[in-house]
Each structure stands twice: as C-alpha cells, then as structure tokens.
XYZ file of C-alpha atoms in Angstrom:
659
model
C -92.294 11.966 -45.816
C -89.601 14.100 -44.138
C -90.306 17.753 -43.768
C -87.259 19.501 -45.358
C -88.577 22.957 -44.458
C -88.191 22.286 -40.588
C -86.123 25.064 -38.958
C -82.830 23.993 -37.453
C -83.025 23.675 -33.652
C -81.122 26.451 -31.766
C -79.417 25.625 -28.525
C -81.417 26.390 -25.431
C -79.962 28.836 -22.831
C -79.876 27.568 -19.237
C -82.672 28.462 -16.884
C -80.589 28.245 -13.603
C -76.865 28.698 -13.173
C -74.978 27.953 -9.930
C -72.016 30.408 -9.288
C -69.361 28.292 -7.441
C -67.440 31.281 -6.122
C -67.739 34.301 -3.847
C -66.935 38.079 -3.658
C -66.565 40.370 -6.532
C -66.515 37.776 -9.294
C -69.649 36.116 -7.984
C -71.482 39.489 -8.004
C -70.116 40.224 -11.447
C -71.348 36.837 -12.917
C -74.745 37.250 -11.172
C -74.990 40.697 -12.887
C -74.750 39.142 -16.364
C -77.126 36.231 -15.455
C -79.765 38.825 -14.397
C -79.383 40.787 -17.668
C -79.954 37.483 -19.685
C -82.958 36.481 -17.595
C -81.101 33.459 -16.151
C -81.876 32.660 -12.543
C -78.712 32.635 -10.387
C -77.800 30.496 -7.420
C -75.170 31.706 -5.005
C -73.245 29.446 -2.512
C -71.757 30.676 0.765
C -69.779 29.520 3.726
C -70.677 30.480 7.315
C -68.204 33.411 6.967
C -70.183 34.786 3.926
C -73.694 34.354 5.214
C -74.455 38.055 4.846
C -72.211 38.734 1.914
C -73.275 40.844 -1.054
C -73.117 38.017 -3.583
C -75.636 36.068 -1.386
C -78.067 38.978 -1.241
C -77.953 39.649 -5.000
C -78.512 36.040 -6.148
C -82.013 34.797 -6.810
C -81.388 31.905 -4.441
C -78.416 30.984 -2.118
C -77.321 27.765 -0.498
C -75.075 27.259 2.522
C -72.229 24.858 1.604
C -70.311 24.590 4.804
C -68.200 26.256 7.533
C -65.738 29.091 6.899
C -62.660 27.167 5.786
C -62.527 26.981 2.007
C -61.526 23.262 2.144
C -64.927 22.588 3.763
C -66.979 24.939 1.552
C -65.853 26.521 -1.659
C -63.381 23.794 -2.418
C -65.763 20.925 -1.673
C -66.820 19.363 -4.902
C -69.438 17.188 -3.243
C -71.137 20.118 -1.556
C -71.172 22.277 -4.600
C -72.700 19.389 -6.715
C -75.275 19.005 -4.028
C -76.227 22.621 -4.060
C -76.705 22.498 -7.846
C -78.883 19.397 -7.449
C -81.049 20.918 -4.770
C -81.699 24.052 -6.747
C -82.138 22.638 -10.156
C -79.198 24.247 -11.751
C -78.223 23.045 -15.188
C -74.820 24.662 -15.325
C -72.055 25.766 -13.005
C -69.897 28.957 -13.396
C -66.696 28.538 -11.508
C -65.488 32.223 -11.608
C -61.731 32.243 -10.911
C -59.664 30.874 -8.145
C -60.922 27.980 -5.978
C -61.977 25.255 -8.447
C -62.000 27.272 -11.645
C -58.960 25.388 -13.106
C -59.616 22.099 -11.350
C -59.981 19.323 -13.926
C -61.509 17.020 -11.459
C -64.243 19.421 -10.757
C -65.060 20.044 -14.378
C -65.232 16.202 -14.860
C -67.357 15.834 -11.750
C -69.862 18.274 -13.108
C -70.031 16.543 -16.425
C -70.656 13.201 -14.706
C -73.425 14.815 -12.668
C -75.151 15.971 -15.712
C -74.132 19.663 -15.302
C -72.560 21.881 -17.828
C -69.243 23.263 -16.658
C -69.039 26.878 -17.978
C -65.460 26.538 -19.188
C -63.219 24.203 -21.158
C -63.189 20.543 -21.027
C -61.494 18.689 -18.161
C -58.810 17.356 -20.542
C -58.001 20.947 -21.725
C -57.716 22.173 -18.154
C -55.551 19.223 -17.146
C -53.259 19.724 -20.262
C -52.779 23.505 -19.735
C -52.446 23.111 -15.966
C -49.253 21.145 -16.506
C -46.777 23.673 -17.558
C -44.329 21.192 -19.034
C -47.007 19.502 -21.219
C -48.560 22.766 -22.181
C -45.257 24.116 -23.342
C -44.512 20.988 -25.423
C -48.070 21.041 -26.884
C -48.024 24.712 -28.077
C -44.567 24.311 -29.278
C -45.556 21.541 -31.567
C -48.342 23.836 -32.769
C -45.648 26.511 -33.911
C -46.060 28.811 -30.862
C -42.720 30.273 -29.665
C -41.731 29.248 -26.164
C -39.242 30.462 -23.639
C -35.940 28.468 -24.021
C -35.752 26.020 -21.172
C -35.715 22.376 -19.990
C -37.727 19.793 -21.736
C -39.449 16.706 -20.254
C -41.158 16.099 -16.944
C -39.782 14.451 -13.833
C -36.286 15.849 -14.176
C -33.890 15.195 -11.382
C -32.046 17.870 -9.499
C -28.973 17.103 -11.534
C -30.859 17.319 -14.879
C -32.381 20.581 -13.929
C -28.999 22.015 -12.923
C -27.491 20.756 -16.270
C -30.327 22.466 -18.220
C -29.847 25.681 -16.360
C -26.059 25.730 -17.173
C -26.781 25.020 -20.767
C -29.278 27.833 -21.087
C -26.984 30.124 -19.076
C -27.838 32.156 -15.958
C -29.987 33.940 -15.032
C -32.592 31.340 -15.126
C -36.047 30.978 -13.545
C -37.086 27.906 -11.660
C -40.936 27.158 -11.923
C -43.214 24.596 -10.468
C -44.957 22.683 -13.259
C -48.209 22.347 -11.311
C -48.610 25.856 -9.965
C -49.198 29.593 -10.609
C -49.518 32.956 -8.941
C -45.688 33.193 -8.442
C -45.486 30.464 -5.620
C -42.320 28.502 -5.731
C -40.663 30.563 -8.537
C -37.135 31.297 -7.874
C -34.754 33.484 -9.863
C -31.154 32.148 -9.958
C -28.382 34.467 -11.182
C -25.424 32.477 -9.795
C -24.891 28.911 -10.981
C -22.968 28.078 -7.725
C -26.234 28.246 -5.763
C -28.345 26.046 -8.160
C -28.439 23.038 -5.936
C -29.618 24.933 -2.955
C -32.284 26.956 -5.018
C -33.650 23.873 -6.714
C -34.008 22.130 -3.324
C -35.855 25.190 -2.001
C -38.047 25.500 -5.001
C -38.974 21.835 -4.659
C -40.058 22.369 -1.121
C -42.191 25.443 -1.855
C -43.843 23.619 -4.808
C -44.609 20.513 -2.745
C -46.085 22.679 0.077
C -48.205 24.860 -2.362
C -49.403 22.302 -4.886
C -48.604 18.874 -3.591
C -46.326 18.351 -6.559
C -42.491 19.285 -6.641
C -41.997 18.777 -10.410
C -39.962 21.770 -11.685
C -38.908 23.194 -15.025
C -36.235 25.787 -15.763
C -36.485 28.667 -18.244
C -34.314 31.465 -19.549
C -34.831 34.659 -17.429
C -35.504 37.663 -19.587
C -34.389 40.896 -17.828
C -36.996 43.706 -17.593
C -39.611 41.712 -19.367
C -43.161 42.657 -20.071
C -46.102 40.473 -19.305
C -48.608 40.520 -22.139
C -51.653 38.188 -22.447
C -54.106 37.545 -25.326
C -57.788 36.948 -24.557
C -59.205 34.209 -26.726
C -62.810 32.899 -27.276
C -63.509 29.448 -28.794
C -66.841 27.712 -29.312
C -67.721 23.989 -29.760
C -67.990 24.493 -33.532
C -64.227 24.971 -34.308
C -64.381 28.784 -34.303
C -61.545 30.504 -32.351
C -60.873 34.229 -32.186
C -58.787 36.540 -30.197
C -59.826 39.884 -28.550
C -56.508 41.582 -28.516
C -54.056 41.890 -25.748
C -53.909 43.093 -22.081
C -50.573 44.672 -20.580
C -50.017 43.016 -17.094
C -46.485 44.143 -16.473
C -47.210 46.076 -13.220
C -46.747 43.288 -10.601
C -45.644 42.863 -7.092
C -44.373 39.437 -5.901
C -45.477 37.988 -9.219
C -48.968 39.156 -8.613
C -50.634 41.582 -11.062
C -51.839 44.859 -9.462
C -52.581 47.021 -12.648
C -53.775 45.809 -16.090
C -54.641 47.729 -19.268
C -55.860 47.143 -22.790
C -54.386 47.713 -25.357
C -50.660 47.631 -24.718
C -48.658 50.671 -25.814
C -45.782 48.288 -26.690
C -47.412 46.478 -29.665
C -47.817 47.680 -33.125
C -50.595 46.204 -35.368
C -48.254 43.617 -36.959
C -47.024 42.282 -33.596
C -50.595 42.288 -32.242
C -51.839 40.295 -35.065
C -48.982 37.780 -34.911
C -49.297 37.338 -31.119
C -53.020 36.959 -31.558
C -52.690 34.247 -34.111
C -50.144 32.450 -31.895
C -52.779 32.548 -29.058
C -55.353 31.155 -31.403
C -53.017 28.226 -32.349
C -52.335 27.569 -28.605
C -56.151 27.363 -27.981
C -56.636 25.070 -30.908
C -53.757 22.843 -29.926
C -55.630 21.770 -26.730
C -59.163 21.706 -28.144
C -60.045 24.789 -26.135
C -63.811 25.940 -25.675
C -64.883 29.108 -23.809
C -63.038 32.174 -22.690
C -59.330 31.714 -21.955
C -56.025 33.674 -21.837
C -52.718 32.951 -23.375
C -49.843 34.587 -21.510
C -46.617 35.685 -23.152
C -43.386 37.075 -21.827
C -42.014 39.881 -24.082
C -38.623 41.589 -23.998
C -39.356 45.267 -23.836
C -36.470 45.977 -26.288
C -37.673 43.595 -28.859
C -41.535 43.119 -28.753
C -41.428 40.797 -31.908
C -39.574 38.255 -29.724
C -42.507 37.120 -27.671
C -42.648 33.756 -25.851
C -45.423 31.522 -24.604
C -45.627 31.277 -20.770
C -48.837 29.534 -19.887
C -52.510 29.392 -20.615
C -55.139 30.326 -17.985
C -58.172 28.094 -18.657
C -60.761 30.361 -17.089
C -62.028 33.972 -16.896
C -59.267 36.359 -15.803
C -59.447 38.970 -13.068
C -58.604 41.658 -15.556
C -61.315 40.663 -18.136
C -63.205 43.985 -17.718
C -60.533 45.991 -19.668
C -61.003 43.665 -22.641
C -64.860 44.184 -22.286
C -64.613 47.870 -22.273
C -62.351 48.183 -25.421
C -64.322 45.510 -27.356
C -67.878 46.123 -26.179
C -68.416 42.422 -25.463
C -69.617 40.827 -22.196
C -67.274 37.933 -21.729
C -69.434 36.227 -19.169
C -72.281 36.262 -21.666
C -69.910 34.895 -24.288
C -69.016 32.032 -21.844
C -72.593 31.175 -21.172
C -73.599 31.177 -24.880
C -70.592 28.951 -25.925
C -71.416 26.485 -23.027
C -75.025 26.385 -24.115
C -73.739 25.182 -27.487
C -74.170 28.421 -29.503
C -71.503 29.406 -32.056
C -69.560 32.515 -31.502
C -71.260 34.450 -34.273
C -68.046 36.553 -34.353
C -65.182 36.380 -36.861
C -61.754 37.768 -36.304
C -62.399 40.762 -38.629
C -65.347 41.787 -36.566
C -63.174 42.393 -33.587
C -62.363 46.063 -33.049
C -60.361 47.644 -30.193
C -61.614 50.985 -29.411
C -60.269 53.509 -26.833
C -58.182 52.426 -23.760
C -59.123 50.846 -20.357
C -57.066 50.371 -17.147
C -57.944 48.252 -14.045
C -56.594 48.522 -10.466
C -56.953 45.662 -7.976
C -58.162 46.889 -4.522
C -56.921 44.498 -1.948
C -57.157 44.132 1.853
C -53.542 44.910 2.669
C -51.461 47.492 4.422
C -48.716 49.021 2.191
C -47.109 50.851 5.170
C -46.621 47.529 6.897
C -44.989 45.632 4.090
C -48.312 44.846 2.391
C -49.369 42.546 5.160
C -52.958 41.315 4.878
C -55.533 43.401 6.703
C -59.103 42.870 7.912
C -61.986 44.205 9.791
C -65.510 45.529 9.248
C -66.280 47.838 6.389
C -67.637 50.940 8.399
C -67.823 53.355 5.515
C -67.970 52.521 1.743
C -67.780 54.789 -1.283
C -67.130 53.024 -4.603
C -66.445 55.194 -7.580
C -68.838 55.340 -10.596
C -69.736 57.716 -13.425
C -68.765 58.363 -17.051
C -65.949 55.851 -18.009
C -65.620 54.357 -14.486
C -66.672 50.902 -13.461
C -66.284 49.120 -10.113
C -66.671 45.355 -9.852
C -66.997 44.754 -6.024
C -68.134 42.246 -3.501
C -68.348 44.833 -0.687
C -71.035 46.619 1.200
C -71.139 48.510 4.515
C -70.941 46.005 7.248
C -69.011 43.462 5.331
C -66.651 41.494 7.480
C -63.247 41.063 5.743
C -61.606 38.080 7.282
C -58.347 36.190 6.855
C -59.551 33.032 5.234
C -59.911 33.954 1.568
C -58.054 35.953 -1.156
C -57.241 39.547 -0.231
C -58.767 41.087 -3.378
C -61.922 43.117 -2.472
C -62.847 44.817 -5.734
C -61.575 46.160 -9.046
C -61.805 49.809 -10.128
C -61.691 50.132 -13.972
C -61.554 53.393 -16.120
C -62.122 53.814 -19.804
C -61.310 56.669 -22.144
C -60.622 57.481 -25.728
C -56.923 57.386 -25.098
C -54.578 56.071 -22.434
C -53.847 59.444 -20.748
C -57.492 60.006 -20.336
C -58.045 56.480 -18.836
C -55.188 57.024 -16.512
C -56.446 60.404 -15.166
C -59.901 58.956 -14.687
C -58.583 55.902 -12.740
C -56.426 58.042 -10.412
C -59.451 60.236 -9.674
C -61.601 57.107 -9.133
C -59.019 55.627 -6.710
C -58.857 58.999 -4.862
C -62.583 58.850 -4.403
C -62.627 55.409 -3.152
C -63.409 55.056 0.540
C -63.155 51.734 2.382
C -62.913 52.687 6.095
C -62.510 49.916 8.679
C -60.329 47.808 6.362
C -56.859 48.979 5.306
C -56.414 48.765 1.520
C -53.850 49.587 -1.197
C -55.957 52.324 -2.967
C -53.580 55.120 -2.137
C -50.627 53.103 -3.249
C -52.226 52.240 -6.553
C -53.097 55.992 -7.175
C -49.448 56.937 -6.657
C -48.299 54.080 -8.812
C -50.467 55.264 -11.675
C -48.862 58.726 -11.278
C -45.259 57.369 -11.529
C -43.463 58.935 -14.539
C -42.557 55.542 -16.026
C -46.144 54.334 -15.736
C -47.494 57.593 -17.336
C -44.952 57.056 -20.192
C -45.875 53.427 -20.687
C -42.242 52.334 -19.924
C -43.308 49.217 -18.006
C -41.662 45.880 -16.953
C -42.522 43.269 -14.309
C -39.831 44.558 -11.871
C -40.820 48.179 -11.976
C -43.125 48.109 -8.796
C -40.598 46.281 -6.686
C -37.843 48.674 -7.686
C -39.885 51.794 -6.977
C -42.071 50.573 -4.062
C -40.315 52.598 -1.270
C -41.151 55.840 -2.976
C -44.821 54.879 -3.308
C -45.389 53.896 0.258
C -45.648 56.375 3.094
C -45.159 54.993 6.617
C -45.688 58.389 8.435
C -48.935 59.800 9.586
C -49.277 63.446 8.343
C -49.878 66.101 11.007
C -53.284 67.026 9.546
C -54.433 63.499 10.250
C -53.667 63.814 13.871
C -55.236 67.212 13.784
C -58.379 65.643 12.326
C -58.371 62.741 14.810
C -58.085 65.247 17.672
C -60.828 67.365 16.280
C -63.205 64.413 16.317
C -62.397 63.740 19.960
C -62.620 67.459 20.803
C -66.064 67.579 19.165
C -67.238 64.580 21.161
C -66.391 66.438 24.438
C -68.475 69.523 23.568
C -71.798 69.918 25.498
C -74.934 69.165 23.489
C -78.312 70.804 23.985
C -79.510 74.245 25.163
C -79.552 73.678 28.988
C -77.057 74.712 31.597
C -73.497 73.700 31.034
C -70.984 72.835 33.757
C -67.942 75.169 32.872
C -65.579 72.438 34.099
C -66.890 70.105 31.304
C -66.168 72.429 28.471
C -62.946 71.264 26.741
C -61.376 74.812 26.481
C -58.413 74.185 28.705
C -59.719 76.621 31.311
C -58.310 76.186 34.930
C -58.557 78.132 38.193
C -55.938 80.822 38.732
C -53.956 80.327 35.612
C -53.817 80.635 31.857
C -55.854 78.181 29.916
C -53.938 74.928 29.265
C -54.423 73.484 25.693
C -56.319 70.284 25.552
C -53.930 67.427 24.444
C -54.973 63.982 23.105
C -52.819 60.773 23.195
C -53.140 59.082 19.938
C -51.676 56.040 18.184
C -51.607 54.576 14.726
C -50.799 50.913 14.115
C -47.044 50.194 13.953
C -46.008 53.694 15.062
C -45.032 55.274 18.350
C -47.726 57.076 20.331
C -48.261 60.788 19.629
C -49.602 63.528 21.770
C -51.457 66.133 19.687
C -52.956 69.461 20.763
C -55.568 70.838 18.155
C -54.430 74.249 16.858
C -56.392 74.716 13.730
C -60.039 75.284 12.980
C -62.430 72.241 12.534
C -65.727 71.210 11.108
C -66.958 67.809 12.207
C -70.099 65.941 10.942
C -71.107 62.300 11.268
C -69.126 61.119 8.287
C -66.754 63.984 7.443
C -64.162 66.153 9.220
C -62.367 69.169 7.755
C -59.524 70.912 9.351
C -57.649 74.090 8.372
C -54.049 73.983 9.396
C -51.527 76.684 8.396
C -53.972 78.124 5.982
C -54.561 74.868 4.122
C -57.912 73.067 4.435
C -57.897 69.243 4.554
C -61.045 67.158 4.251
C -61.401 63.601 5.435
C -64.175 60.838 5.408
C -64.478 59.337 8.778
C -66.007 56.333 10.547
C -65.243 55.619 14.284
C -61.468 55.816 14.603
C -60.837 55.730 10.864
C -60.025 58.643 8.631
C -59.728 58.582 4.817
C -58.464 60.840 2.063
C -57.496 60.268 -1.613
C -57.533 56.561 -1.235
C -55.402 56.467 1.859
C -56.736 55.603 5.286
C -55.508 55.880 8.855
C -56.747 54.001 11.950
C -55.989 56.453 14.751
C -56.853 55.144 18.195
C -56.766 56.540 21.679
C -53.589 55.653 23.606
C -53.473 55.348 27.378
C -49.949 56.240 28.381
C -50.635 55.262 32.037
C -51.802 51.723 31.191
C -48.798 51.451 28.797
C -46.441 52.381 31.426
C -47.828 49.980 33.924
C -47.678 47.111 31.304
C -43.987 48.024 30.732
C -43.292 47.918 34.340
C -45.189 44.516 34.896
C -43.020 42.929 32.203
C -39.814 44.605 33.260
C -38.244 44.699 29.755
C -39.907 41.737 28.306
C -41.012 41.951 24.706
C -44.737 41.367 23.822
C -45.046 39.607 20.480
C -48.040 40.826 18.566
C -50.014 39.710 15.569
C -48.706 41.607 12.461
C -52.067 40.943 10.777
C -55.473 39.574 11.444
C -55.335 35.911 10.928
C -55.231 32.474 12.425
C -52.412 30.863 14.432
C -51.537 27.667 12.635
C -48.343 26.624 14.516
C -47.177 27.005 18.156
C -43.701 25.722 18.735
C -43.159 26.669 22.356
C -44.800 26.597 25.758
C -44.689 28.829 28.803
C -41.426 28.437 30.546
C -39.387 27.357 27.510
C -36.049 28.878 27.024
C -35.605 30.327 23.533
C -32.778 31.944 21.560
C -32.755 35.118 19.646
C -34.413 34.728 16.286
C -35.981 31.347 17.135
C -39.393 30.627 15.380
C -42.093 30.635 17.990
C -45.464 30.828 16.141
C -46.839 31.022 12.635
C -49.812 33.294 11.767
C -51.642 32.788 8.450
C -53.884 35.092 6.690
C -55.183 35.209 3.025
C -52.679 32.533 1.922
C -49.802 34.364 3.495
C -47.772 32.909 6.331
C -45.864 35.130 8.890
C -43.372 33.630 11.344
C -43.230 35.180 14.787
C -39.698 34.931 16.143
C -38.056 35.598 19.486
C -36.715 39.123 19.588
C -33.943 38.049 22.038
C -32.839 35.061 24.119
C -35.016 34.502 27.092
C -37.981 32.616 28.561
C -41.573 32.416 27.292
C -43.375 34.210 30.147
C -46.828 34.305 28.587
C -48.460 32.385 25.715
C -52.048 33.528 24.981
C -52.877 31.515 21.838
C -53.045 28.008 20.439
C -53.234 26.400 16.973
C -56.474 27.487 15.499
C -56.857 30.673 17.464
C -58.191 33.605 15.448
C -56.292 36.811 16.235
C -56.764 40.540 15.552
C -53.881 42.807 14.301
C -51.700 43.897 17.106
C -53.117 41.338 19.556
C -50.576 40.059 22.081
C -49.580 36.467 21.116
C -46.814 35.843 23.624
C -44.370 37.554 25.904
C -40.637 36.772 26.006
C -38.684 37.763 29.145
C -35.029 38.452 28.403
C -32.350 36.199 29.831
C -30.589 37.776 32.810
C -27.083 38.842 31.865
C -25.574 36.864 34.694
C -27.400 33.703 33.673
C -26.395 34.234 30.070
C -22.691 34.370 30.870
C -22.743 31.660 33.650
C-alpha cells in the first residue's frame, strides 16, 4: 500500500561546483560557494597560476597556456577539469563562455548542470534580430528598426532611410559596442554599412547587421530578472547604466533617479515578459534604452543571459545574494520569492576599476601590483581579484575590481564611493580610479542628469595629463632620502647630499625625472619631507601632501604616477646615434600581432608598420615620416612593455626625396 504521508523530496544542492572563469568574478562566486558549504574548483591558465581566485578555491586545475583560446575558452579542457574534480555543476561567471550556447549544451551532454539558462535561451537571446522579434511578439516595446535577418546592404540602407537618420548600425551576433556605428548622414550609409560588416566579421565571425533608430541623449536602464524551473519569474528592480565610455559601462547604480514607481513597475513587467518569451531560467538582465525626456517611452535593446558585472548594486538594495539564487535555481529549487516580496531599500553605486591610463587615451596598462589597498568599511564593498604581487598582463579583460558603496540615499552613496576611490591604492599598475572619482563629482552626475554620451562629452575635463609639482617633489624626496647615510659610524662629508662643494656656495641637489608620455623634468627639492617605506609626505608652499609609495610609484586620491629616473647623457647619445630618426615605442604593454615591414624597407609618412594588441584592443604603429626602417626589434608574438622601442625609422634625406 502506498505511503501517502511521505514527505516530498527536496532538490539536493551541489557538493562541488567548477568556476569556469578568473579574476574578480571567480573570487566573488567562490565566496558564495564557501558560505553555502559547497566545494569550489578554480581553473587557471599559466598566466594565472598564482592568482587570487586560485588560492581561495578549495581545489584548482591548470587548463592550459596563457592565451584564452587555449585555456578559458577551451570547452574540452573545462569539461575535463570538471570530470577530474568530481564537479556536478559549472558556474560560467561573465565573459569568456558565459553566453556560449555550445558550452551550455556541452555541459548538459557531459552530465553537468550549467548554472545559467538553457542553451536554447542563450542562442535565442544572443541573436539580436531573433530576440527582438521574440519579445516584440510577447508585447515588449522595441526600438523602431529593420526586421528580418540576412538583409543585404541595400535593404539595410532602405530601412535606415525609412526610419530616418540618425540611425545605429548593430551587429546581430555581438555586444560590448563592437561594430556599432552611428550614422547621421544618409549619404555615407553605404560606406558605414561596409565598415560595420568588416568589424562585425572580425569580432564575431558573423557580419549580419540590423539598423535601429538612434535616440539622442538616451539613458541605459536594465532590469534584473530571476526565473526558476517551475514557471516563476520576478524582477528585482532596475539599474542605471548610462555612464559609459566607448559603449562600455563605467558606473552603475540602483535604483535609477529617472523612474517613478509606475514606470518601474511597467518596465519590470516588460522584462518579466521578455524572460518568459524565451523560457528563461536563472539570473538575467533585460536592457532598455530610455529617452531621458520621456522615461515612459522605453524600448527593449537586448537580454544578457548571465550574471552582470554590476549585480552587486542590486544585491545591496534588495538584500539578496544573486549567485546563491543562481545556484538554488540550477539545483531545481523554486524561487520562494513573489513579486510583492521584492523591496528596494536605499541606494547603491558601483565603479569599475580597470587597468588603463586615462592620461594616455585610456590605453590598457599592466605591470606588477606592488602596493594594494582596497577600501572596506560601513557601506563599502570591493569585489576584487587582486593581491600584492599580482601580474596584470595584456591577455585578458582590463577590469581588475569593482568598488561599490551603499547608503540610505543617493547622495550618501555617492559620497561614500568617492571617498572609497580616493582610498584605493593599486601601485605598479595604472588604473582609472582617479578619473572615476572625478566623474562621480561632476555636477551632472551629482544631479542625476545622465545620458550615455555624458562621459565622452566631458572626458577632457576629467583627465589630467600633467604631473603636479608636488609629485616631482615627492619623487625627489624619495631619492634624496635614499642618498642619506645610514648608521652611527663616520660619514664621508662628500657623500652627504647637501650640495656642499669646496670654495663655493652649496649647490642644490637636482634630480632628473620622467613620467611616461611626458618630457623629462629636472627637479630640485625645496620643501620639507618625511619618507617611510610605504609613505612620503612633502610640505610645499605651506601645504602638506601625502602619498603612498612603492618603488618608482606614487599614489594619492586614486591617482598614481610612475616617476622614473632619467639619464640625460644616455638620451643625448641615443639621439646623436640615430641622427634625427624616430624611435617607435609601444603605447601599452601587449603583444605584437602584425609586423608589415623589414629592416631596410622604404616607408611613407603614416604607413602602418606594426600592430600591438592588449586586453582586446589593437593599436596600429605608423611611420611618423617618410624614411627607411633602420631598426626592427620585434616579431609577431613578441611581448612588449609600455614604452619599449619597437622600431626606428630614419627620415628620408631631403635631397633623395626631391630627386
């Protein structure tokens, strides 16, 4: 006889989860796994053998050499790592294979739970054209634009003219702003379509395009959704992501000051319908473009079928751990959360800390983290993959960490985040911390008057390319301190750096210094100084300035300067040796991917000579003038440091040029 009193069987949580990612997101996922008592397995390439996420996991597995294509993007090696460690599930993080339908399907076929949506949902929402058609059929408003896939150049141009310029050309298969082109003049449509196809093909292997109406001064607002395998879907409110540079988010916050409760509820319901339309499961984000002048006219852009970089701001205002929610849904548990249970309390803002140099056009940076201080405390959270000694290379994404602040209101959160960024120290690697701090103090940001073009319009006023005098003073003070005699024994008076000389007045000690990208400077200390192993303070014109220091690096209020010794004699000899020739140097640490010339080749002014790639960014090195390649110090595959000499071009003799 059947026992009708038997308790229903509850889903069983995983014992072991493999984290198929690296850096700060791997550390963040491991943190939740540990809190839930779930064993974590990290994977690493040769470049990450000593990385923080490897040290913090319960177990770690090498999956290949440094290039991502041979490690983090290798489905076979990830599945083998899961098999070897007995993992039952895989968390993809974000980036790499997180939105790869083939990886999700391969996990399923290998008997692993992919902690995310189904492969079919990923494939559907990864195709912008199909996604737009699917959500539109579900009643979700979409940006007016072309319809159908595989449109010819002529059909795209016709659709653009029908919509009316300005229009935005977008790759169907891509994201992150790659291949997107804004066209304001219909006369250049053919050229812009051709260029967009080339970029899309190079970035995604697919040159399918769509065209959409461009909304001037738009706001980018996204809705976080959660869905389980039992038909339950809820939204967790919105995030404002309008502060962007080159279509990449730099600051995100929750909630948005733009939305009232009615608009929030309507957009949330639209996001829920979008998730239902593709049978979504897990945590995902529905992104909308919103006219700042009319927030009720919102339009669906795309759905990200993964955890977002900016998920911490939603966690702080809802009190939920989204990674835990992902795990429970993947294990088969129901949400246990109805829409009326969701409450947004307070305000949270996140800043993305990246290895890039704002003073040099935001080029990627790299190096060894010599000194690290990450903010923490009441209302401040740092999600980071860094530790002192971390090598930041040029192979992976430039984002290093995220600094998040929470407060009862927006102004409190802003104030806390600015202070947290001012207290962030990452010496040895140039970052954008100081730039972010100044951006958060911009009057329009403080007032909440945001749009996706604000950062680009105001960037010049937020970036300083000069080195303040007190920085040179501090750098000289460090060198002066190193020359001082140590110990209690006899001191040779000629070794004391006081400028004393026989038969004359003391001559001030001068130091020759140089910061990357700037002309050398000669500085004579004139203030008072206090130098310790990790700090230096200088008083100059009655004002005291305090810096963190490590080797040749100085940091203050989120900014950092790499001030090195400069040898004017060696520089003079080098100039004489090359007799007017130009040395072409690497603008960023990276890898030479293309070399188009050889020693002895004649080149014209502006001719492309080499390509250096770092952190998904290519930089073309061109000839500064007509001439001859006199030296070539690199080949394809050569790893180079910032400012390393790559080639030397001797100018064409005027007589030869006119002959």
